[in-house]
Structures are given as structure tokens and as C-alpha cells.
Coordinates of C-alpha atoms and ligand atoms in Angstrom, one line a residue:
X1 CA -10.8 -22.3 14.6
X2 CA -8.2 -20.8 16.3
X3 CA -8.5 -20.5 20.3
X4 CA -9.6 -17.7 22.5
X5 CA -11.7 -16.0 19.0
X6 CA -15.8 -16.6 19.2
X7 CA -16.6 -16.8 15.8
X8 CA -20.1 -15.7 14.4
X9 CA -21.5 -17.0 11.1
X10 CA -24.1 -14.7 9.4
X11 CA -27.2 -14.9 7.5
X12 CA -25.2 -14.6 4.3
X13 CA -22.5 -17.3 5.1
X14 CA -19.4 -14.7 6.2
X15 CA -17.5 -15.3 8.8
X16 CA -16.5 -12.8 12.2
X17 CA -14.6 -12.5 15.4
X18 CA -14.6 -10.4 18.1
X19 CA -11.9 -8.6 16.8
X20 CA -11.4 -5.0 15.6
X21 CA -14.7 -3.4 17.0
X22 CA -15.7 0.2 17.3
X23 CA -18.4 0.0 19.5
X24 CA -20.8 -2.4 17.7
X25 CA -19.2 -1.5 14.3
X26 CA -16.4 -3.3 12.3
X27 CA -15.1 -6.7 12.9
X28 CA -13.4 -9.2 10.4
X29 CA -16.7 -10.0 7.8
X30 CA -14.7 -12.3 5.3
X31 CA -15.0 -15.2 3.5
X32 CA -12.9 -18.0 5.7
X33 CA -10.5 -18.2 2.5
X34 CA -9.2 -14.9 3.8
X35 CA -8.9 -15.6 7.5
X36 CA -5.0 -16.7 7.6
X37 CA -4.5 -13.3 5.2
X38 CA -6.1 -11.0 7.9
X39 CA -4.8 -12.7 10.6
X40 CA -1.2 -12.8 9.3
X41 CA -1.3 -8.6 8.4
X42 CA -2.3 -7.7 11.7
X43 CA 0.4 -9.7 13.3
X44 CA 2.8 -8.5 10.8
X45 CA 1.7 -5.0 11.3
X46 CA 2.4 -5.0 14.9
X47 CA 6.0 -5.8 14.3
X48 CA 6.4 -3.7 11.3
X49 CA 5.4 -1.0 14.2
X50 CA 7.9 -1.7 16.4
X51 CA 10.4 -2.3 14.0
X52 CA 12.9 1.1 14.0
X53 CA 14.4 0.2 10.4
X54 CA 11.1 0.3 8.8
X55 CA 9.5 3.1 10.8
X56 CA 12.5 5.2 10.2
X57 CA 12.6 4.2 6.6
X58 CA 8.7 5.4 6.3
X59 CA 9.7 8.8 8.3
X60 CA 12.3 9.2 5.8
X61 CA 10.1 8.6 2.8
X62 CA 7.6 10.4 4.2
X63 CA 9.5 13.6 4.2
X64 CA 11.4 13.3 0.9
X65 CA 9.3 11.4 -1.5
X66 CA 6.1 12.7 -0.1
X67 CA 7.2 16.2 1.6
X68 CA 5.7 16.1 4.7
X69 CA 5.0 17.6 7.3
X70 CA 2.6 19.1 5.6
X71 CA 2.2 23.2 6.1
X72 CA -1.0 25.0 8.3
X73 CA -1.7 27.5 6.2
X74 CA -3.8 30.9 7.3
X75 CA -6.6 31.7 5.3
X76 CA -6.6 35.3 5.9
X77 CA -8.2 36.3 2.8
X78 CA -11.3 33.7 3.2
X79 CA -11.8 34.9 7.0
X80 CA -11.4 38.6 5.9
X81 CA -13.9 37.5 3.2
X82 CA -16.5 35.5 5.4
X83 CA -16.2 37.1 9.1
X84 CA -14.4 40.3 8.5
X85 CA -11.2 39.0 10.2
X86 CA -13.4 38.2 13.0
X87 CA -12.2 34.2 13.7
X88 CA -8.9 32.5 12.1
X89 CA -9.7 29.6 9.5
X90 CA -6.6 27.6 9.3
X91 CA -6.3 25.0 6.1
X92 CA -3.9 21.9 6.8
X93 CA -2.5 21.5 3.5
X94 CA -2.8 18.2 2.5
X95 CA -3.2 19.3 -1.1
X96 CA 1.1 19.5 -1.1
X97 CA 1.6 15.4 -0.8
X98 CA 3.0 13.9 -3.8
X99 CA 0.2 13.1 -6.4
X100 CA -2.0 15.7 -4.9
X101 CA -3.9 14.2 -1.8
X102 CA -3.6 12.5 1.6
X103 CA -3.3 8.8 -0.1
X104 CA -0.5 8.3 -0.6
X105 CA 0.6 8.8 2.6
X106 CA -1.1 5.4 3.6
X107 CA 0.0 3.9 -0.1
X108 CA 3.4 4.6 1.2
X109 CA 2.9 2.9 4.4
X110 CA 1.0 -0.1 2.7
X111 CA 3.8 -0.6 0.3
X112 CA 6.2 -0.5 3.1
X113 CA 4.2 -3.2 4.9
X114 CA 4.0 -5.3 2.4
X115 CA 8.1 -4.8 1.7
X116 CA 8.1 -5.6 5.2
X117 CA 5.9 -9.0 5.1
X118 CA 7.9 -10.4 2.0
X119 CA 4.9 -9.8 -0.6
X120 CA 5.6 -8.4 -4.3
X121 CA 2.6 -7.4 -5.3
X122 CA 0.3 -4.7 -4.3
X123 CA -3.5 -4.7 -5.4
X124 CA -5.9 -2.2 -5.3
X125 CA -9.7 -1.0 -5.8
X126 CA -9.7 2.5 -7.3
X127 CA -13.1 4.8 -8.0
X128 CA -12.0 7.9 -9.5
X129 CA -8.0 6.6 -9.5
X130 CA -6.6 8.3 -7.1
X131 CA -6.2 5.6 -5.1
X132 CA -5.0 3.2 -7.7
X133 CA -2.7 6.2 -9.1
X134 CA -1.2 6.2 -5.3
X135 CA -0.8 2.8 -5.0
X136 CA 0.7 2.4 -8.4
X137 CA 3.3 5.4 -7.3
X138 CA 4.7 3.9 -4.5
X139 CA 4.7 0.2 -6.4
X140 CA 7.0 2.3 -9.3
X141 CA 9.4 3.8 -6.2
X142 CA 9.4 0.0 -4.4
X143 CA 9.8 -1.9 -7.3
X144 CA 6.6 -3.7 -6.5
X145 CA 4.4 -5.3 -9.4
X146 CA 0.9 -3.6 -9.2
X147 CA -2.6 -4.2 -10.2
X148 CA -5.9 -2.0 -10.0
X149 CA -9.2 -3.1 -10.4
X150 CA -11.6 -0.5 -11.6
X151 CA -15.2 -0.8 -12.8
X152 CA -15.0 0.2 -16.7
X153 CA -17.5 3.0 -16.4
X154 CA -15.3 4.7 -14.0
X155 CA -12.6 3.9 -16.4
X156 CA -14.3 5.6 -19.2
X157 CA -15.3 8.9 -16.9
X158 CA -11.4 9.0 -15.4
X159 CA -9.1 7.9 -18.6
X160 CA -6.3 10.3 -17.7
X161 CA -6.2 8.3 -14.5
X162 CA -6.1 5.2 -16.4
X163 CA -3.3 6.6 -18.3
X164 CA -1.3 7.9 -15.7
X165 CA -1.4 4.4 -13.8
X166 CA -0.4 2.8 -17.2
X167 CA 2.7 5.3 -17.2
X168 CA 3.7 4.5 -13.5
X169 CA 4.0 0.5 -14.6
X170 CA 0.8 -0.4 -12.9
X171 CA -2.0 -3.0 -14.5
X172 CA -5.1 -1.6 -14.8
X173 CA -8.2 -4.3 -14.9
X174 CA -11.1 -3.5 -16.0
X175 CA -14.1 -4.6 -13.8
X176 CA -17.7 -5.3 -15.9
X177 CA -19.7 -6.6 -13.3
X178 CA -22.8 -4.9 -11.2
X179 CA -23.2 -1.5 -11.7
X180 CA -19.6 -1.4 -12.8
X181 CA -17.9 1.1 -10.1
X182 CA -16.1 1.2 -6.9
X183 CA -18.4 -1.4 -5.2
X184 CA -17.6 -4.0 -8.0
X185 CA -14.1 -3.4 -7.9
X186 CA -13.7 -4.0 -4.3
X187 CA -15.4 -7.4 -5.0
X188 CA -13.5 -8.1 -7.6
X189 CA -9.9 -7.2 -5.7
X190 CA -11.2 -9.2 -2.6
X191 CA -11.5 -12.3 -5.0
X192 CA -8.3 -11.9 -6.4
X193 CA -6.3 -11.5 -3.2
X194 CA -8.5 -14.9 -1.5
X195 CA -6.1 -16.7 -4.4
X196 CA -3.1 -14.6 -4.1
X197 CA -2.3 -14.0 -0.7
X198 CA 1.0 -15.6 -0.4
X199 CA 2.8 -13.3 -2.9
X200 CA 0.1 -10.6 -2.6
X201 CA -1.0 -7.6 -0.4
X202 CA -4.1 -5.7 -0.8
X203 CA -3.5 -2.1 -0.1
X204 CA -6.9 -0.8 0.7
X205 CA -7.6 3.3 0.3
X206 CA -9.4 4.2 2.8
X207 CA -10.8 3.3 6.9
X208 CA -12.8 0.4 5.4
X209 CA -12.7 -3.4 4.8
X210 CA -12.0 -5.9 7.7
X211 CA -10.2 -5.9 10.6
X212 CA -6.9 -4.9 10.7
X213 CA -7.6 -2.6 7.6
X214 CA -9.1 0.5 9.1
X215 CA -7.0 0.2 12.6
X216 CA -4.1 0.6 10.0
X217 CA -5.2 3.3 7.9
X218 CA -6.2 5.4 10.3
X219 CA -2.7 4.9 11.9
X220 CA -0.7 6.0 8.8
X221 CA -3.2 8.8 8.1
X222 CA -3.0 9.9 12.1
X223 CA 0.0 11.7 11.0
X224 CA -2.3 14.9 10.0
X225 CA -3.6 15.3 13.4
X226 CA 0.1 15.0 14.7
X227 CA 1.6 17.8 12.8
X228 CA -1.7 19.9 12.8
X229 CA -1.6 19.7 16.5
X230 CA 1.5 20.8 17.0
X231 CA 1.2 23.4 13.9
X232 CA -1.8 25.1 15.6
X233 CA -0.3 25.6 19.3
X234 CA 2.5 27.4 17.2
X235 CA -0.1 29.7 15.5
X236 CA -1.9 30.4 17.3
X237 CA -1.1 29.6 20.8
X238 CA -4.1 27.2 21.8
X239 CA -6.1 24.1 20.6
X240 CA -8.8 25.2 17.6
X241 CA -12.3 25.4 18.8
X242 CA -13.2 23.1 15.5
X243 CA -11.9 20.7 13.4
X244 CA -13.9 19.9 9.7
X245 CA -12.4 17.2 7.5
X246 CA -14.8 15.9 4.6
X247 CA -15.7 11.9 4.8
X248 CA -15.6 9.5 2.0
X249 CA -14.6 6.4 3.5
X250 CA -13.5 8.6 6.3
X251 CA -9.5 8.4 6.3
X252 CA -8.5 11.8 5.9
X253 CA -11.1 13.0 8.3
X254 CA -10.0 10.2 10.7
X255 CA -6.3 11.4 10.2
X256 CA -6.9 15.0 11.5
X257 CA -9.4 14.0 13.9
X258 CA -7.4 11.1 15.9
X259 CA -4.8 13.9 17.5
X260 CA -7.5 15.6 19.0
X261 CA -10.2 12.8 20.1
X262 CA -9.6 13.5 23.9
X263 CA -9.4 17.1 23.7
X264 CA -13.9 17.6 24.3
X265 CA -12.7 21.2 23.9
X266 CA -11.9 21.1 20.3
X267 CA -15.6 20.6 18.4
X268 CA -15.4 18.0 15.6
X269 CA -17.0 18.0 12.3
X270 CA -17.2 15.7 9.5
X271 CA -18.9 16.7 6.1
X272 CA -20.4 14.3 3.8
X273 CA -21.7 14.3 -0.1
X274 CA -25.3 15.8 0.2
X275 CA -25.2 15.7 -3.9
X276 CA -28.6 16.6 -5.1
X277 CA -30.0 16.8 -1.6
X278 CA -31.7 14.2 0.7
X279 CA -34.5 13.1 -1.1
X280 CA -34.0 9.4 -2.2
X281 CA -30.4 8.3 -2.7
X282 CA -29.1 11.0 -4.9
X283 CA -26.1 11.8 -2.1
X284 CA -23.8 10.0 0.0
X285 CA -25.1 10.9 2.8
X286 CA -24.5 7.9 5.5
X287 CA -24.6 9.6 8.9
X288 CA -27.3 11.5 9.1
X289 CA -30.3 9.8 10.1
X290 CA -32.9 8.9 6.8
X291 CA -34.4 5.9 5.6
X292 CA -32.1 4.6 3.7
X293 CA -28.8 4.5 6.2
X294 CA -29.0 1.9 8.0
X295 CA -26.5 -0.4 9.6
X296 CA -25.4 -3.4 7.5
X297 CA -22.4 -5.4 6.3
X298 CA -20.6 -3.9 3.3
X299 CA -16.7 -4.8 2.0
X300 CA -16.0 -6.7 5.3
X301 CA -17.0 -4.7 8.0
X302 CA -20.2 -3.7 9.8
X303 CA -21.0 0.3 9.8
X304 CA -23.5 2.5 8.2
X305 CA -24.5 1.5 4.8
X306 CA -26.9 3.3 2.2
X307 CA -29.2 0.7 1.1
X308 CA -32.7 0.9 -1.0
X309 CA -36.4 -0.7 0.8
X310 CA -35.3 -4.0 -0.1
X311 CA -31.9 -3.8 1.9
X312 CA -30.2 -3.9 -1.0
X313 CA -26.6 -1.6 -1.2
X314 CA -27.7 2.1 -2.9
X315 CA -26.3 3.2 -5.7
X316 CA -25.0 7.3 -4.6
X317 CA -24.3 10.3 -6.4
X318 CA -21.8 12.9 -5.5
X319 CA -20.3 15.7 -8.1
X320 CA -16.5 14.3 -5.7
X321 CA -15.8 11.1 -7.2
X322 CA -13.8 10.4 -4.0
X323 CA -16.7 10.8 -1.8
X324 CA -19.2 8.7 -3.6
X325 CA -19.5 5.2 -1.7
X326 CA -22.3 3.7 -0.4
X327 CA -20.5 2.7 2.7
X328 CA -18.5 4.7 5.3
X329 CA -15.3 3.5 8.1
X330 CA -16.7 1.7 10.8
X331 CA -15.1 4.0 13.4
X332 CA -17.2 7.3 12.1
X333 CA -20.1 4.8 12.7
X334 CA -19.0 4.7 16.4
X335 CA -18.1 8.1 16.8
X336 CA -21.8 8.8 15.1
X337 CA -23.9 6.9 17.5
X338 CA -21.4 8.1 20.6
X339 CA -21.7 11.7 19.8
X340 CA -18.0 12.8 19.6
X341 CA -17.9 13.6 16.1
X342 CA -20.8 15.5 14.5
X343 CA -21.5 14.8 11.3
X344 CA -23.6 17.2 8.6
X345 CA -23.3 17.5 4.1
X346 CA -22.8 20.2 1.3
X347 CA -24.1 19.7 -1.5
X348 CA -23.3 19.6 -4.9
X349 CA -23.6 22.8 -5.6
X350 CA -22.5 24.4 -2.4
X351 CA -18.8 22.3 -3.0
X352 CA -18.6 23.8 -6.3
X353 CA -19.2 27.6 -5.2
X354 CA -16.9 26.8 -2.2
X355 CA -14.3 25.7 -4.9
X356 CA -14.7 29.0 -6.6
X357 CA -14.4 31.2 -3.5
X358 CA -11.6 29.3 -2.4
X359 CA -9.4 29.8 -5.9
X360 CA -10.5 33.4 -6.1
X361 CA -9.7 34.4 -2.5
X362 CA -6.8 32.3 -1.9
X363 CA -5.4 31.6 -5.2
X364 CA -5.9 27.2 -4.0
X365 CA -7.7 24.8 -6.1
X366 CA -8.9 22.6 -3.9
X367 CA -10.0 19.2 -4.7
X368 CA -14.3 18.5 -4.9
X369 CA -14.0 16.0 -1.9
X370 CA -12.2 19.2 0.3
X371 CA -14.8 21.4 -1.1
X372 CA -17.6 19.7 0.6
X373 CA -15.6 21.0 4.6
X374 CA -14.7 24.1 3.1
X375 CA -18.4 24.4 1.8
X376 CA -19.7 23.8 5.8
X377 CA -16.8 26.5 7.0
X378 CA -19.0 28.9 4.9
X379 CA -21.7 28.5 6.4
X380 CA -21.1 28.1 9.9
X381 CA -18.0 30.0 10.8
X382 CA -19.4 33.4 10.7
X383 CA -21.9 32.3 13.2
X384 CA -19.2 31.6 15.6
X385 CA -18.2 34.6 18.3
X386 CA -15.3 36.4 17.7
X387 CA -11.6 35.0 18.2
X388 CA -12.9 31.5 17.0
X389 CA -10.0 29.4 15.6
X390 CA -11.4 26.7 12.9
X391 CA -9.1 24.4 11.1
X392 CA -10.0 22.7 7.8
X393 CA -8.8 19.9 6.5
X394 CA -7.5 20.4 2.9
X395 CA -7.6 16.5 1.6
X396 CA -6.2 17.3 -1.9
X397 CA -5.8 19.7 -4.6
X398 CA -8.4 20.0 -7.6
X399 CA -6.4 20.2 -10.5
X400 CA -8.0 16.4 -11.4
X401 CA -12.0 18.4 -10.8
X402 CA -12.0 20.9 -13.0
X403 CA -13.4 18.9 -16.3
X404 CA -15.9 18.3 -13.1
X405 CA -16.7 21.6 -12.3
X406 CA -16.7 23.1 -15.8
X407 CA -19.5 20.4 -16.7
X408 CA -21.2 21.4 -13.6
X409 CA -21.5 24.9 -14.7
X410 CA -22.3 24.4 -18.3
X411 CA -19.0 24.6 -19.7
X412 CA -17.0 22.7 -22.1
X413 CA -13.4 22.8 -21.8
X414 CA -12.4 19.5 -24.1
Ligands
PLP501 C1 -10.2 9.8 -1.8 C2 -10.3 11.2 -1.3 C3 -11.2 11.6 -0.2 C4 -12.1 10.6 0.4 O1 -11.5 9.6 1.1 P1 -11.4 9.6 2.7 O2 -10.9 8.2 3.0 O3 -12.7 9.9 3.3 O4 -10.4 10.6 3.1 C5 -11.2 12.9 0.2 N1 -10.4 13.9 -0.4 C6 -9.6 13.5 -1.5 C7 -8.8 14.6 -2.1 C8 -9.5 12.2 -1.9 O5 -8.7 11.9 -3.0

């Protein structure tokens, strides 16, 4: 044991330090195998930060590869439609990255990192592939060798994903244990990288895992709530009243959110999966208080996790692949329990009308997960008073939803 870190053995055998705490959520929950990996990406993080080559070298990528800064975009039709021009609703449009979401803008950052630390390989979990399909992009542009686990009955509901990753050079590996999803893909990528850490970096999606892993990701994602800050004082002159990102793991939403964390002006709202609604587990819904979300250890860190009577992890269901975890980033657990953030749902079937509104009025497909915040901006910004500015986050476009959403509403379109 290294000095000056108090380490904490649990019930089931893993292994913590102090380190990398939000509140009473997070911390380093690993097996000791994967110590000296954890350890040695947060120090090499921390240089890679202060490193002008490589920061200018993301900066650069960032705007030519990715094309940020992403736009604000008015939605003057949707207001027009929803308050009668009353309040503004302003979309950040994360929907323009490269491959069609926020991702890769932490892919990208990942990659770099791990350019940065010497490593040649990238490894990833993916769900619905977006993830893996971002990861697998920017290991194609670095010359990086890439592999993606995925549980096989995600593989068999996302085989254009599959495809595309194949296309982009990447490995995908099919995972057939558990339930066969995201959960046992993570398992299986954390096993992988305890024996492959020396030529190896695990590029994880989203504000989860251990220590350093959601510190980082929220920093690479941050880069929303820098530009929308700046965007908005443009527009419109002053600070929005409210901010509404949806939460999957909770990097997007983090991303917009961190620019505007000490502004107590500026409301904050974070919208999960309600799926079929909250009765049993048919939803992803992690922060709002039910019997089944309850704190507990998942992938590594310690935050809000669904799990049945018996304690054991929930299976969820969301119509947004990309918001369907059991788990959620162990910084929304803090900003949960202290208040700052608020945290509500939509369900299923209010994303998908929100989907529809939003292509008819503004001529955007926007992605199921960005449904869900568009979905709560229905519904609560005509109850605000007059002159109310509102900015949504847009995490991605839905060209990849609409075999989704044609299922959902009884058509066939293969
Ligand atoms: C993956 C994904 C999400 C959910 O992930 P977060 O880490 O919560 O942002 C949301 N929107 C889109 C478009 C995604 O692809």
C-alpha cells in the first residue's frame, strides 16, 4: 500500500481509497490488479493537462475532425408552438459532432491520452454502439488498434453499429455472459484491461467507473458548458433561467451543467428514462426516490444503483438505448442528495411524441436519449412567466432511432 491512501476493503473483496469522492459517492472500487492502472492515468492525466502540445493538438482536433464549437440554436418555431413566443428555448447542438453525438468528444480526448501515455490500444464497452462506434473512430484517425466488447443481444438489436465499427478497423467481441448487455460488457472490458494494461487504455463512455474516470470525462465533456455559456450571453444577453440535459450515465448532462454549477441563478435539470413508468423496474429511473434505487457499488464506483429486493443489480428498460443502465455517474449522485441539480423522467412515450414535434417544428431529428429533455421542456416551459430563457441540451441526432421509433408506433420500415 502506497502512503498517505487509507484503503477500505469491502464485503465483496474490492478495494478503495479516499480518492475521487463526490460527497459520499465515487471512489476507486477495483480489483487491486488494477490499482497501478488507475493510479498511473490519473498521474498521466494531470500532465497530459498541462502539457500545451497535447492540449493544443485536442483543440485542433476538436475543431476540424469534430467541428466544434458546437452552434446555440433558437428554437423559435417549438417556443412559437409551446408558449406562443412567450419564453426563448435555445438547443445546444450537440447533434453536429462527428458521428452524431457528444462522444466522441471524450473518445477524442481518451485517444489522445492514451497517445499521450504510450498505449496502442484502446478498449471499450458499448450498449447501443455509439460509444464503441466513437471509440473505434478516433482509434481509425490515431492509428490505434481497437476492441469493443458488446453483450451479443445488443449486437443482434444494433448490427448496423456492429458493421460500422467493423468498417472503422475496430474488433468487435461479442460478450455471452449475464444478461448479455451493457453491464456484462463492462465486466468483461474491466477483465481484459486487469491483463493488458501496459499496452492498453480503457476508454470509458461516459461519467462512470473508478476514480480518475468520471473526473476525466466530465472534463473533456465540460466543453459544452463552455461554449454554451458564452453562446447564450451572446443571444441573448444574460445567463438562462434553466438548463435540461438528459442522463444516461450522466456525461453530456454533466458537460453543459459544469459551466454553470456556481451560477444558483441558472435552475438545473436532469431528465432520466421513465420507460414504461415507475412501477417496478421497467425504467431507468435512478434519482428519484423508489424502492429500488438505492445506493450501492456498480462498475467501480459507489452512486445510485437500480437493484431488485434481493440487492441484486436491476435489469432497466428504456425505448433510448443510450439511457438504459442500471447505474448513473457518481457526481449526479452528489448533486442529487445536495440539491443543486433537480432531477425528474419522460417516459417512453412522451420521448417519442417529443421526437415527433421536434422534426415537424424544427425540421431536427433528434436522438431518443435528447428526446427524454426535450420531452420535460414540453411540459414545463409553458408554465414558466414570460421572458423565460431555457436551454436544452441536444446530446445527438436520431438518424440511428428511427427503426426505434417506427416499432414504437406500429410501423415496419425493414
Ligand atoms: C450515450 C448517449 C447519451 C447518454 O450518455 P450520457 O453519458 O448520459 O450523456 C445521451 N445522448 C446520446 C445521443 C447518447 O449517444
Amino acid at each position: 500500500m502506497r502512503a498517505g491512501t487509507s484503503r477500505i476493503i469491502t464485503k465483496k473483496g474490492r478495494i478503495t481509497n479516499k480518492k475521487g469522492y463526490f460527497g459520499k459517492f465515487g471512489g476507486m472500487f477495483a480489483p487491486e490488479t488494477l490499482m497501478p492502472a488507475l493510479t498511473e492515468v490519473e498521474a498521466a492525466y494531470k500532465n497530459f493537462r498541462a502539457d500545451d502540445h497535447w492540449q493544443s493538438e485536442y483543440q485542433r482536433l476538436l475543431e476540424s475532425y469534430n467541428g466544434r464549437a458546437t452552434p446555440l440554436y433558437e428554437a423559435v418555431n417549438l417556443s412559437s408552438k409551446i408558449t406562443d413566443g412567450k419564453s426563448r428555448i435555445f438547443l445546444k447542438r450537440e447533434d453536429l459532432n462527428h458521428t452524431g453525438a457528444h462522444k466522441i468528444t471524450n473518445a477524442l480526448g481518451q485517444a489522445l491520452l492514451a497517445r499521450f501515455m504510450g498505449k496502442e490500444r484502446l478498449i471499450a464497452e458499448t450498449g447501443a454502439g455509439q460509444h464503441g462506434v466513437a471509440t473505434a473512430t478516433v482509434a481509425a484517425l490515431l492509428g490505434m488498434s481497437c476492441d469493443i466488447y458488446m453483450g451479443t443481444v445488443d449486437m443482434e438489436r444494433q448490427k448496423p453499429n456492429v458493421f460500422r465499427m467493423n468498417l472503422l478497423g475496430a474488433r468487435v467481441i461479442p460478450v455471452d455472459s449475464g444478461g448479455k448487455t451493457l453491464k456484462d460488457a463492462v465486466n468483461e472490458a474491466i477483465r481484459d484491461w486487469t491483463k493488458s494494461v501496459k499496452s492498453t487504455h480503457y476508454a470509458f463512455g461516459s461519467v462512470l467507473g473508478p476514480h480518475p474516470f468520471p473526473a476525466i470525462v466530465r472534463d473533456f465533456q465540460s466543453i459544452i458548458g463552455k461554449e454554451c455559456r458564452k453562446q447564450i450571453l451572446k443571444a441573448a444577453g444574460r445567463l438562462p433561467d434553466e438548463v435540461i440535459a438528459c442522463v444516461g450515465g450522466g456525461s453530456n448532462a454533466i458537460g453543459i451543467f459544469s459551466a454553470f454549477l456556481k451560477d444558483k441563478i441558472v435552475k438545473l435539470t436532469g431528465v432520466e428514462a421513465g420507460g414504461k413508468g415507475l412501477h417496478g423496474v421497467n425504467h431507468a429511473v435512478r434519482l428519484t426516490p423508489s424502492p429500488y434505487a438505492k445506493p450501492g457499488v456498480l462498475h467501480g464506483t459507489y452512486s445510485y444503483v437500480l437493484q431488485d429486493h434481493d440487492s441484486q443489480i436491476a435489469d432497466t428498460h428504456s425505448v433510448s438505448a443510450g439511457l438504459d443502465y442500471s447505474g448513473v455517474g457518481p457526481q449526479h449522485a452528489h448533486l442529487f442528495d445536495t440539491g443543486r441539480v433537480t432531477y425528474t423522467y419522460a417516459t417512453d412515450e412522451e420521448a417519442v411524441n417529443a421526437f415527433k414535434l421536434l422534426c415537424e417544428t424544427e425540421g431536427i431529428i433528434p436522438a431518443l436519449e435528447s428526446s427524454h429533455a426535450v420531452a420535460y421542456a414540453l411540459k414545463h416551459v409553458p408554465a414558466l412567466k414570460a421572458g423565460s430563457i431555457v436551454v436544452v441540451n441536444l446530446s445527438g441526432r436520431g438518424d440511428k432511432d428511427i427503426y426505434s421509433v417506427a416499432k414504437f408506433m406500429g410501423t415496419d420500415i425493414l
